[in-house]
PDB file of C-alpha atoms in Angstrom:
ATOM      1  CA  UNK U1129     120.682  79.233 106.882  1.00 49.00           C
ATOM      2  CA  UNK U1130     122.661  81.255 109.471  1.00 59.00           C
ATOM      3  CA  UNK U1131     121.294  84.659 110.340  1.00 71.00           C
ATOM      4  CA  UNK U1132     122.436  87.590 112.417  1.00 83.00           C
ATOM      5  CA  UNK U1133     120.523  87.849 115.695  1.00 89.00           C
ATOM      6  CA  UNK U1134     118.482  91.022 116.271  1.00 92.00           C
ATOM      7  CA  UNK U1135     119.898  93.806 118.425  1.00 94.00           C
ATOM      8  CA  UNK U1136     118.841  96.906 120.350  1.00 96.00           C
ATOM      9  CA  UNK U1137     120.765  99.198 117.970  1.00 95.00           C
ATOM     10  CA  UNK U1138     117.731 101.032 116.581  1.00 95.00           C
ATOM     11  CA  UNK U1139     116.106 101.319 119.976  1.00 95.00           C
ATOM     12  CA  UNK U1140     119.279 102.767 121.479  1.00 95.00           C
ATOM     13  CA  UNK U1141     119.437 105.261 118.607  1.00 94.00           C
ATOM     14  CA  UNK U1142     115.841 106.322 119.171  1.00 93.00           C
ATOM     15  CA  UNK U1143     116.446 106.756 122.870  1.00 94.00           C
ATOM     16  CA  UNK U1144     119.566 108.851 122.237  1.00 95.00           C
ATOM     17  CA  UNK U1145     118.129 111.078 119.496  1.00 93.00           C
ATOM     18  CA  UNK U1146     114.577 111.582 120.754  1.00 92.00           C
ATOM     19  CA  UNK U1147     114.819 111.094 124.503  1.00 93.00           C
ATOM     20  CA  UNK U1148     112.294 108.258 124.330  1.00 95.00           C
ATOM     21  CA  UNK U1149     112.200 106.099 127.434  1.00 95.00           C
ATOM     22  CA  UNK U1150     109.686 103.496 126.274  1.00 96.00           C
ATOM     23  CA  UNK U1151     110.070 102.105 122.765  1.00 97.00           C
ATOM     24  CA  UNK U1152     107.663  99.598 121.244  1.00 97.00           C
ATOM     25  CA  UNK U1153     108.329  97.306 118.315  1.00 97.00           C
ATOM     26  CA  UNK U1154     105.454  96.656 115.927  1.00 97.00           C
ATOM     27  CA  UNK U1155     104.907  93.925 113.362  1.00 96.00           C
ATOM     28  CA  UNK U1156     101.861  92.644 111.520  1.00 96.00           C
ATOM     29  CA  UNK U1157     100.675  89.339 110.138  1.00 96.00           C
ATOM     30  CA  UNK U1158      97.844  88.413 107.797  1.00 96.00           C
ATOM     31  CA  UNK U1159      98.309  91.275 105.344  1.00 94.00           C
ATOM     32  CA  UNK U1160      98.315  89.009 102.283  1.00 93.00           C
ATOM     33  CA  UNK U1161      95.766  86.474 103.509  1.00 97.00           C
ATOM     34  CA  UNK U1162      92.418  86.074 101.786  1.00 97.00           C
ATOM     35  CA  UNK U1163      90.578  85.339 105.009  1.00 97.00           C
ATOM     36  CA  UNK U1164      90.796  86.354 108.639  1.00 97.00           C
ATOM     37  CA  UNK U1165      91.894  89.584 110.279  1.00 97.00           C
ATOM     38  CA  UNK U1166      95.085  91.508 109.838  1.00 97.00           C
ATOM     39  CA  UNK U1167      96.770  91.349 113.245  1.00 97.00           C
ATOM     40  CA  UNK U1168      99.353  93.657 114.775  1.00 98.00           C
ATOM     41  CA  UNK U1169     101.464  93.118 117.871  1.00 97.00           C
ATOM     42  CA  UNK U1170     103.119  95.922 119.813  1.00 98.00           C
ATOM     43  CA  UNK U1171     105.890  94.710 122.111  1.00 97.00           C
ATOM     44  CA  UNK U1172     108.032  96.560 124.654  1.00 97.00           C
ATOM     45  CA  UNK U1173     111.197  94.726 125.624  1.00 96.00           C
ATOM     46  CA  UNK U1174     113.535  97.235 127.227  1.00 92.00           C
ATOM     47  CA  UNK U1175     117.223  96.664 126.639  1.00 94.00           C
ATOM     48  CA  UNK U1176     117.541  93.206 128.138  1.00 90.00           C
ATOM     49  CA  UNK U1177     119.175  90.280 126.401  1.00 92.00           C
ATOM     50  CA  UNK U1178     116.519  88.380 124.410  1.00 92.00           C
ATOM     51  CA  UNK U1179     115.761  84.664 124.563  1.00 91.00           C
ATOM     52  CA  UNK U1180     118.062  82.499 122.467  1.00 90.00           C
ATOM     53  CA  UNK U1181     116.957  81.992 118.880  1.00 88.00           C
ATOM     54  CA  UNK U1182     114.797  85.111 118.594  1.00 90.00           C
ATOM     55  CA  UNK U1183     114.423  86.271 114.999  1.00 88.00           C
ATOM     56  CA  UNK U1184     111.779  87.025 112.371  1.00 87.00           C
ATOM     57  CA  UNK U1185     108.907  84.567 112.823  1.00 90.00           C
ATOM     58  CA  UNK U1186     109.114  83.572 109.134  1.00 89.00           C
ATOM     59  CA  UNK U1187     112.570  82.093 109.754  1.00 86.00           C
ATOM     60  CA  UNK U1188     111.308  79.768 112.489  1.00 89.00           C
ATOM     61  CA  UNK U1189     109.514  76.440 112.280  1.00 91.00           C
ATOM     62  CA  UNK U1190     105.931  76.379 113.607  1.00 91.00           C
ATOM     63  CA  UNK U1191     107.064  74.319 116.585  1.00 94.00           C
ATOM     64  CA  UNK U1192     109.910  76.684 117.439  1.00 94.00           C
ATOM     65  CA  UNK U1193     107.664  79.741 116.978  1.00 94.00           C
ATOM     66  CA  UNK U1194     105.138  78.359 119.432  1.00 95.00           C
ATOM     67  CA  UNK U1195     107.799  77.499 121.986  1.00 95.00           C
ATOM     68  CA  UNK U1196     109.408  80.907 121.646  1.00 93.00           C
ATOM     69  CA  UNK U1197     106.066  82.702 121.877  1.00 96.00           C
ATOM     70  CA  UNK U1198     105.427  81.111 125.271  1.00 95.00           C
ATOM     71  CA  UNK U1199     108.834  82.320 126.453  1.00 96.00           C
ATOM     72  CA  UNK U1200     108.394  85.806 124.994  1.00 96.00           C
ATOM     73  CA  UNK U1201     104.972  86.322 126.564  1.00 94.00           C
ATOM     74  CA  UNK U1202     106.682  86.151 129.958  1.00 94.00           C
ATOM     75  CA  UNK U1203     109.949  87.826 128.936  1.00 96.00           C
ATOM     76  CA  UNK U1204     108.714  91.051 127.308  1.00 96.00           C
ATOM     77  CA  UNK U1205     107.988  94.061 129.499  1.00 96.00           C
ATOM     78  CA  UNK U1206     104.542  94.234 127.903  1.00 97.00           C
ATOM     79  CA  UNK U1207     102.753  93.411 124.684  1.00 97.00           C
ATOM     80  CA  UNK U1208      99.312  93.801 123.164  1.00 98.00           C
ATOM     81  CA  UNK U1209      97.533  92.684 120.018  1.00 98.00           C
ATOM     82  CA  UNK U1210      95.199  94.618 117.768  1.00 97.00           C
ATOM     83  CA  UNK U1211      93.092  93.274 114.903  1.00 97.00           C
ATOM     84  CA  UNK U1212      91.150  94.646 111.969  1.00 97.00           C
ATOM     85  CA  UNK U1213      88.342  92.420 110.783  1.00 96.00           C
ATOM     86  CA  UNK U1214      87.702  91.353 107.186  1.00 96.00           C
ATOM     87  CA  UNK U1215      84.733  93.736 107.154  1.00 95.00           C
ATOM     88  CA  UNK U1216      86.987  96.621 108.165  1.00 94.00           C
ATOM     89  CA  UNK U1217      89.575  95.638 105.566  1.00 95.00           C
ATOM     90  CA  UNK U1218      86.866  95.588 102.890  1.00 94.00           C
ATOM     91  CA  UNK U1219      85.486  98.944 103.982  1.00 92.00           C
ATOM     92  CA  UNK U1220      88.730 100.841 104.583  1.00 91.00           C
ATOM     93  CA  UNK U1221      91.417  99.164 102.505  1.00 91.00           C
ATOM     94  CA  UNK U1222      94.541  97.536 103.883  1.00 92.00           C
ATOM     95  CA  UNK U1223      96.506 100.684 104.692  1.00 92.00           C
ATOM     96  CA  UNK U1224      93.817 102.110 106.945  1.00 93.00           C
ATOM     97  CA  UNK U1225      93.022  98.670 108.387  1.00 95.00           C
ATOM     98  CA  UNK U1226      96.677  98.207 109.355  1.00 95.00           C
ATOM     99  CA  UNK U1227      96.676 101.545 111.113  1.00 95.00           C
ATOM    100  CA  UNK U1228      93.469 100.693 112.945  1.00 96.00           C
ATOM    101  CA  UNK U1229      94.900  97.377 114.173  1.00 97.00           C
ATOM    102  CA  UNK U1230      98.193  99.006 115.196  1.00 97.00           C
ATOM    103  CA  UNK U1231      96.463 101.785 117.123  1.00 96.00           C
ATOM    104  CA  UNK U1232      94.342  99.192 118.914  1.00 97.00           C
ATOM    105  CA  UNK U1233      97.485  97.309 119.905  1.00 97.00           C
ATOM    106  CA  UNK U1234      99.291 100.442 121.071  1.00 97.00           C
ATOM    107  CA  UNK U1235      96.331 101.706 123.061  1.00 96.00           C
ATOM    108  CA  UNK U1236      96.021  98.315 124.755  1.00 97.00           C
ATOM    109  CA  UNK U1237      99.555  98.536 126.175  1.00 97.00           C
ATOM    110  CA  UNK U1238      99.586  99.322 129.910  1.00 96.00           C
ATOM    111  CA  UNK U1239     101.900 102.306 129.274  1.00 95.00           C
ATOM    112  CA  UNK U1240     101.975 104.258 126.022  1.00 94.00           C
ATOM    113  CA  UNK U1241     105.366 104.191 124.244  1.00 96.00           C
ATOM    114  CA  UNK U1242     107.332 107.346 123.503  1.00 96.00           C
ATOM    115  CA  UNK U1243     108.547 105.976 120.161  1.00 96.00           C
ATOM    116  CA  UNK U1244     107.828 103.080 117.834  1.00 97.00           C
ATOM    117  CA  UNK U1245     109.947 100.875 115.606  1.00 97.00           C
ATOM    118  CA  UNK U1246     107.763  99.808 112.696  1.00 96.00           C
ATOM    119  CA  UNK U1247     108.738  96.915 110.440  1.00 92.00           C
ATOM    120  CA  UNK U1248     108.964  97.827 106.758  1.00 90.00           C
ATOM    121  CA  UNK U1249     109.474 101.050 104.830  1.00 91.00           C
ATOM    122  CA  UNK U1250     105.923 102.455 104.970  1.00 90.00           C
ATOM    123  CA  UNK U1251     104.779 104.431 107.993  1.00 93.00           C
ATOM    124  CA  UNK U1252     101.107 103.499 108.055  1.00 93.00           C
ATOM    125  CA  UNK U1253     100.743 104.910 111.588  1.00 93.00           C
ATOM    126  CA  UNK U1254     101.686 108.554 111.194  1.00 89.00           C
ATOM    127  CA  UNK U1255     100.929 111.339 113.675  1.00 89.00           C
ATOM    128  CA  UNK U1256     100.738 111.590 116.603  1.00 90.00           C
ATOM    129  CA  UNK U1257     103.006 108.548 116.915  1.00 92.00           C
ATOM    130  CA  UNK U1258     106.783 108.999 116.729  1.00 94.00           C
ATOM    131  CA  UNK U1259     107.774 106.276 114.265  1.00 95.00           C
ATOM    132  CA  UNK U1260     111.052 104.878 112.940  1.00 96.00           C
ATOM    133  CA  UNK U1261     110.540 102.496 110.010  1.00 96.00           C
ATOM    134  CA  UNK U1262     113.102  99.736 109.557  1.00 96.00           C
ATOM    135  CA  UNK U1263     113.218  97.449 106.534  1.00 94.00           C
ATOM    136  CA  UNK U1264     113.481  93.870 107.796  1.00 92.00           C
ATOM    137  CA  UNK U1265     113.092  95.174 111.303  1.00 88.00           C
ATOM    138  CA  UNK U1266     111.672  91.797 112.279  1.00 89.00           C
ATOM    139  CA  UNK U1267     115.151  90.371 111.705  1.00 92.00           C
ATOM    140  CA  UNK U1268     117.299  93.220 113.011  1.00 92.00           C
ATOM    141  CA  UNK U1269     115.376  94.727 115.960  1.00 96.00           C
ATOM    142  CA  UNK U1270     114.692  92.757 119.125  1.00 96.00           C
ATOM    143  CA  UNK U1271     111.342  94.380 119.960  1.00 96.00           C
ATOM    144  CA  UNK U1272     110.058  93.968 116.388  1.00 96.00           C
ATOM    145  CA  UNK U1273     111.230  90.345 116.227  1.00 96.00           C
ATOM    146  CA  UNK U1274     109.388  89.624 119.486  1.00 96.00           C
ATOM    147  CA  UNK U1275     106.255  91.270 118.082  1.00 97.00           C
ATOM    148  CA  UNK U1276     106.527  89.247 114.869  1.00 96.00           C
ATOM    149  CA  UNK U1277     106.640  85.919 116.707  1.00 97.00           C
ATOM    150  CA  UNK U1278     103.755  86.737 119.054  1.00 97.00           C
ATOM    151  CA  UNK U1279     101.593  88.128 116.248  1.00 97.00           C
ATOM    152  CA  UNK U1280     102.156  85.092 114.017  1.00 97.00           C
ATOM    153  CA  UNK U1281     101.490  82.491 116.709  1.00 97.00           C
ATOM    154  CA  UNK U1282      98.409  84.240 118.065  1.00 97.00           C
ATOM    155  CA  UNK U1283      96.851  84.795 114.634  1.00 97.00           C
ATOM    156  CA  UNK U1284      97.610  81.213 113.552  1.00 97.00           C
ATOM    157  CA  UNK U1285      95.806  79.977 116.660  1.00 96.00           C
ATOM    158  CA  UNK U1286      92.824  82.191 115.860  1.00 96.00           C
ATOM    159  CA  UNK U1287      92.675  80.875 112.290  1.00 96.00           C
ATOM    160  CA  UNK U1288      92.902  77.281 113.535  1.00 96.00           C
ATOM    161  CA  UNK U1289      89.785  77.952 115.621  1.00 94.00           C
ATOM    162  CA  UNK U1290      87.972  79.245 112.550  1.00 91.00           C
ATOM    163  CA  UNK U1291      89.129  76.121 110.729  1.00 89.00           C
ATOM    164  CA  UNK U1292      87.020  73.998 113.047  1.00 92.00           C
ATOM    165  CA  UNK U1293      83.938  75.793 111.763  1.00 92.00           C
ATOM    166  CA  UNK U1294      84.979  75.706 108.092  1.00 95.00           C
ATOM    167  CA  UNK U1295      86.938  72.468 107.778  1.00 94.00           C
ATOM    168  CA  UNK U1296      86.954  72.448 103.953  1.00 95.00           C
ATOM    169  CA  UNK U1297      89.122  75.577 103.913  1.00 96.00           C
ATOM    170  CA  UNK U1298      91.859  74.073 106.109  1.00 95.00           C
ATOM    171  CA  UNK U1299      92.555  77.376 107.869  1.00 97.00           C
ATOM    172  CA  UNK U1300      94.614  75.550 110.489  1.00 95.00           C
ATOM    173  CA  UNK U1301      97.164  74.747 107.778  1.00 95.00           C
ATOM    174  CA  UNK U1302      97.028  77.842 105.554  1.00 96.00           C
ATOM    175  CA  UNK U1303      96.011  80.558 108.088  1.00 96.00           C
ATOM    176  CA  UNK U1304      93.713  82.096 105.480  1.00 97.00           C
ATOM    177  CA  UNK U1305      96.403  82.445 102.809  1.00 96.00           C
ATOM    178  CA  UNK U1306      95.787  81.022  99.322  1.00 95.00           C
ATOM    179  CA  UNK U1307      96.587  77.329  99.009  1.00 95.00           C
ATOM    180  CA  UNK U1308      95.257  74.603  96.688  1.00 95.00           C
ATOM    181  CA  UNK U1309      92.811  73.422  99.366  1.00 96.00           C
ATOM    182  CA  UNK U1310      91.702  76.961 100.110  1.00 97.00           C
ATOM    183  CA  UNK U1311      91.168  77.778  96.428  1.00 96.00           C
ATOM    184  CA  UNK U1312      89.160  74.600  95.838  1.00 96.00           C
ATOM    185  CA  UNK U1313      86.949  75.283  98.841  1.00 96.00           C
ATOM    186  CA  UNK U1314      86.298  78.828  97.609  1.00 96.00           C
ATOM    187  CA  UNK U1315      85.276  77.601  94.175  1.00 96.00           C
ATOM    188  CA  UNK U1316      82.936  74.981  95.597  1.00 96.00           C
ATOM    189  CA  UNK U1317      81.523  76.748  98.656  1.00 96.00           C
ATOM    190  CA  UNK U1318      82.075  80.438  98.089  1.00 96.00           C
ATOM    191  CA  UNK U1319      83.583  82.822 100.636  1.00 97.00           C
ATOM    192  CA  UNK U1320      82.932  82.451 104.345  1.00 96.00           C
ATOM    193  CA  UNK U1321      82.003  85.399 106.586  1.00 95.00           C
ATOM    194  CA  UNK U1322      85.726  85.612 107.368  1.00 96.00           C
ATOM    195  CA  UNK U1323      86.832  86.310 103.788  1.00 97.00           C
ATOM    196  CA  UNK U1324      87.881  89.685 102.404  1.00 96.00           C
ATOM    197  CA  UNK U1325      85.348  89.895  99.627  1.00 95.00           C
ATOM    198  CA  UNK U1326      86.516  93.179  98.078  1.00 94.00           C
ATOM    199  CA  UNK U1327      89.755  91.563  96.911  1.00 93.00           C
ATOM    200  CA  UNK U1328      90.622  90.664  93.335  1.00 91.00           C
ATOM    201  CA  UNK U1329      90.694  86.890  93.922  1.00 93.00           C
ATOM    202  CA  UNK U1330      86.886  87.159  93.835  1.00 94.00           C
ATOM    203  CA  UNK U1331      87.149  87.940  90.101  1.00 92.00           C
ATOM    204  CA  UNK U1332      88.198  84.324  89.517  1.00 92.00           C
ATOM    205  CA  UNK U1333      85.013  83.065  91.185  1.00 93.00           C
ATOM    206  CA  UNK U1334      82.242  83.842  88.682  1.00 92.00           C
ATOM    207  CA  UNK U1335      79.756  81.691  90.585  1.00 93.00           C
ATOM    208  CA  UNK U1336      80.157  83.946  93.629  1.00 95.00           C
ATOM    209  CA  UNK U1337      80.504  87.364  91.970  1.00 91.00           C
ATOM    210  CA  UNK U1338      77.273  88.550  93.574  1.00 91.00           C
ATOM    211  CA  UNK U1339      79.050  88.459  96.955  1.00 92.00           C
ATOM    212  CA  UNK U1340      81.925  90.724  95.934  1.00 91.00           C
ATOM    213  CA  UNK U1341      82.072  94.117  97.613  1.00 87.00           C
ATOM    214  CA  UNK U1342      83.449  97.269  96.043  1.00 81.00           C
ATOM    215  CA  UNK U1343      85.020 100.014  98.109  1.00 68.00           C
ATOM    216  CA  UNK U1344      83.508 103.289  96.950  1.00 54.00           C
ATOM    217  CA  UNK U1345      83.873 105.691  99.880  1.00 53.00           C
ATOM    218  CA  UNK U1346      86.024 108.738  99.058  1.00 51.00           C
ATOM    219  CA  UNK U1347      87.920 108.332 102.345  1.00 52.00           C
ATOM    220  CA  UNK U1348      88.821 104.728 101.614  1.00 52.00           C
ATOM    221  CA  UNK U1349      89.808 105.514  98.026  1.00 50.00           C
ATOM    222  CA  UNK U1350      92.019 108.410  99.151  1.00 51.00           C
ATOM    223  CA  UNK U1351      93.699 106.319 101.816  1.00 47.00           C
ATOM    224  CA  UNK U1352      94.534 103.585  99.348  1.00 46.00           C
ATOM    225  CA  UNK U1353      95.748 106.011  96.688  1.00 47.00           C
ATOM    226  CA  UNK U1354      98.010 107.757  99.161  1.00 44.00           C
ATOM    227  CA  UNK U1355      99.353 104.751 101.026  1.00 41.00           C
ATOM    228  CA  UNK U1356      99.158 101.639  98.884  1.00 37.00           C
ATOM    229  CA  UNK U1357     101.503  99.011 100.269  1.00 34.00           C
ATOM    230  CA  UNK U1358     102.086  97.222  96.989  1.00 33.00           C
ATOM    231  CA  UNK U1359     100.254  93.961  97.484  1.00 33.00           C
ATOM    232  CA  UNK U1360     100.293  91.357  94.750  1.00 30.00           C
ATOM    233  CA  UNK U1361      97.321  89.048  94.862  1.00 24.00           C
TER     234      UNK U1361
END
C-alpha cells in the first residue's frame, strides 16, 4: 500500500517555536509483548534528506527493516537505546517503565536534545523534557521513523538471542509477543525469567499461578492510574 514519506515538518516547527537546535525523535517497541524488555530508541537526524524507503518499521518487511537499520545507524547524527527489564515492568507498570527506558536512551545520547518528538498521544516523559507528541509520528516524522526502525531491529535481535536459550518459545519468530507457539510453551513450561509475570495472561495459566506477581506499591499504582496507556492483553 502506498504511503506518504515522513518529513521534517514537526521538527522545523519545534525549532521555530521553541528555539530548539537539537531535536530527537523517540519511538518504543515491545510494549505489548509478554516477554522481553520494552525498548526505546532516541534518534537525532538533523534536517538532512533521509534514506529512501524510510517509514514506520511496522510497514516494512523484516528484511527491509534490517537493511534500512544498517543504513540508518550510519546516517543519523546520533542514536541511543534504552531498555526496561521485565522485572522493572512488573514492579513499576508500563507507563513508568517506558519513561525509564526513554530517559536511559536520552541520557545515552552524546549531546542532550533541546526538544523531543514522541510517537503517540501520551507524554510518558514529562518534565524536564520539552516534548511534542505526534500521533503516528513513526510514519510522519523522519527522526521518529528512524528511531522506530532501529528500535525494532535491535530488540528483535535481542529476542532472537533469548530464543536460543528458550527454543520452545520461538522468540526469534514472535519477539516475545503472544503467538500459538508462545502460548503452548507457556502452558507446558511456565514463564521464563524474561516474562512479565504481573500481566493478566498469567490468569489463564492456573498451573503457574504461584509465579504471578502483583504490583502493590502506592507509587506504581498511582503511576498506572494517572498514565495508563490503554493496553489490551
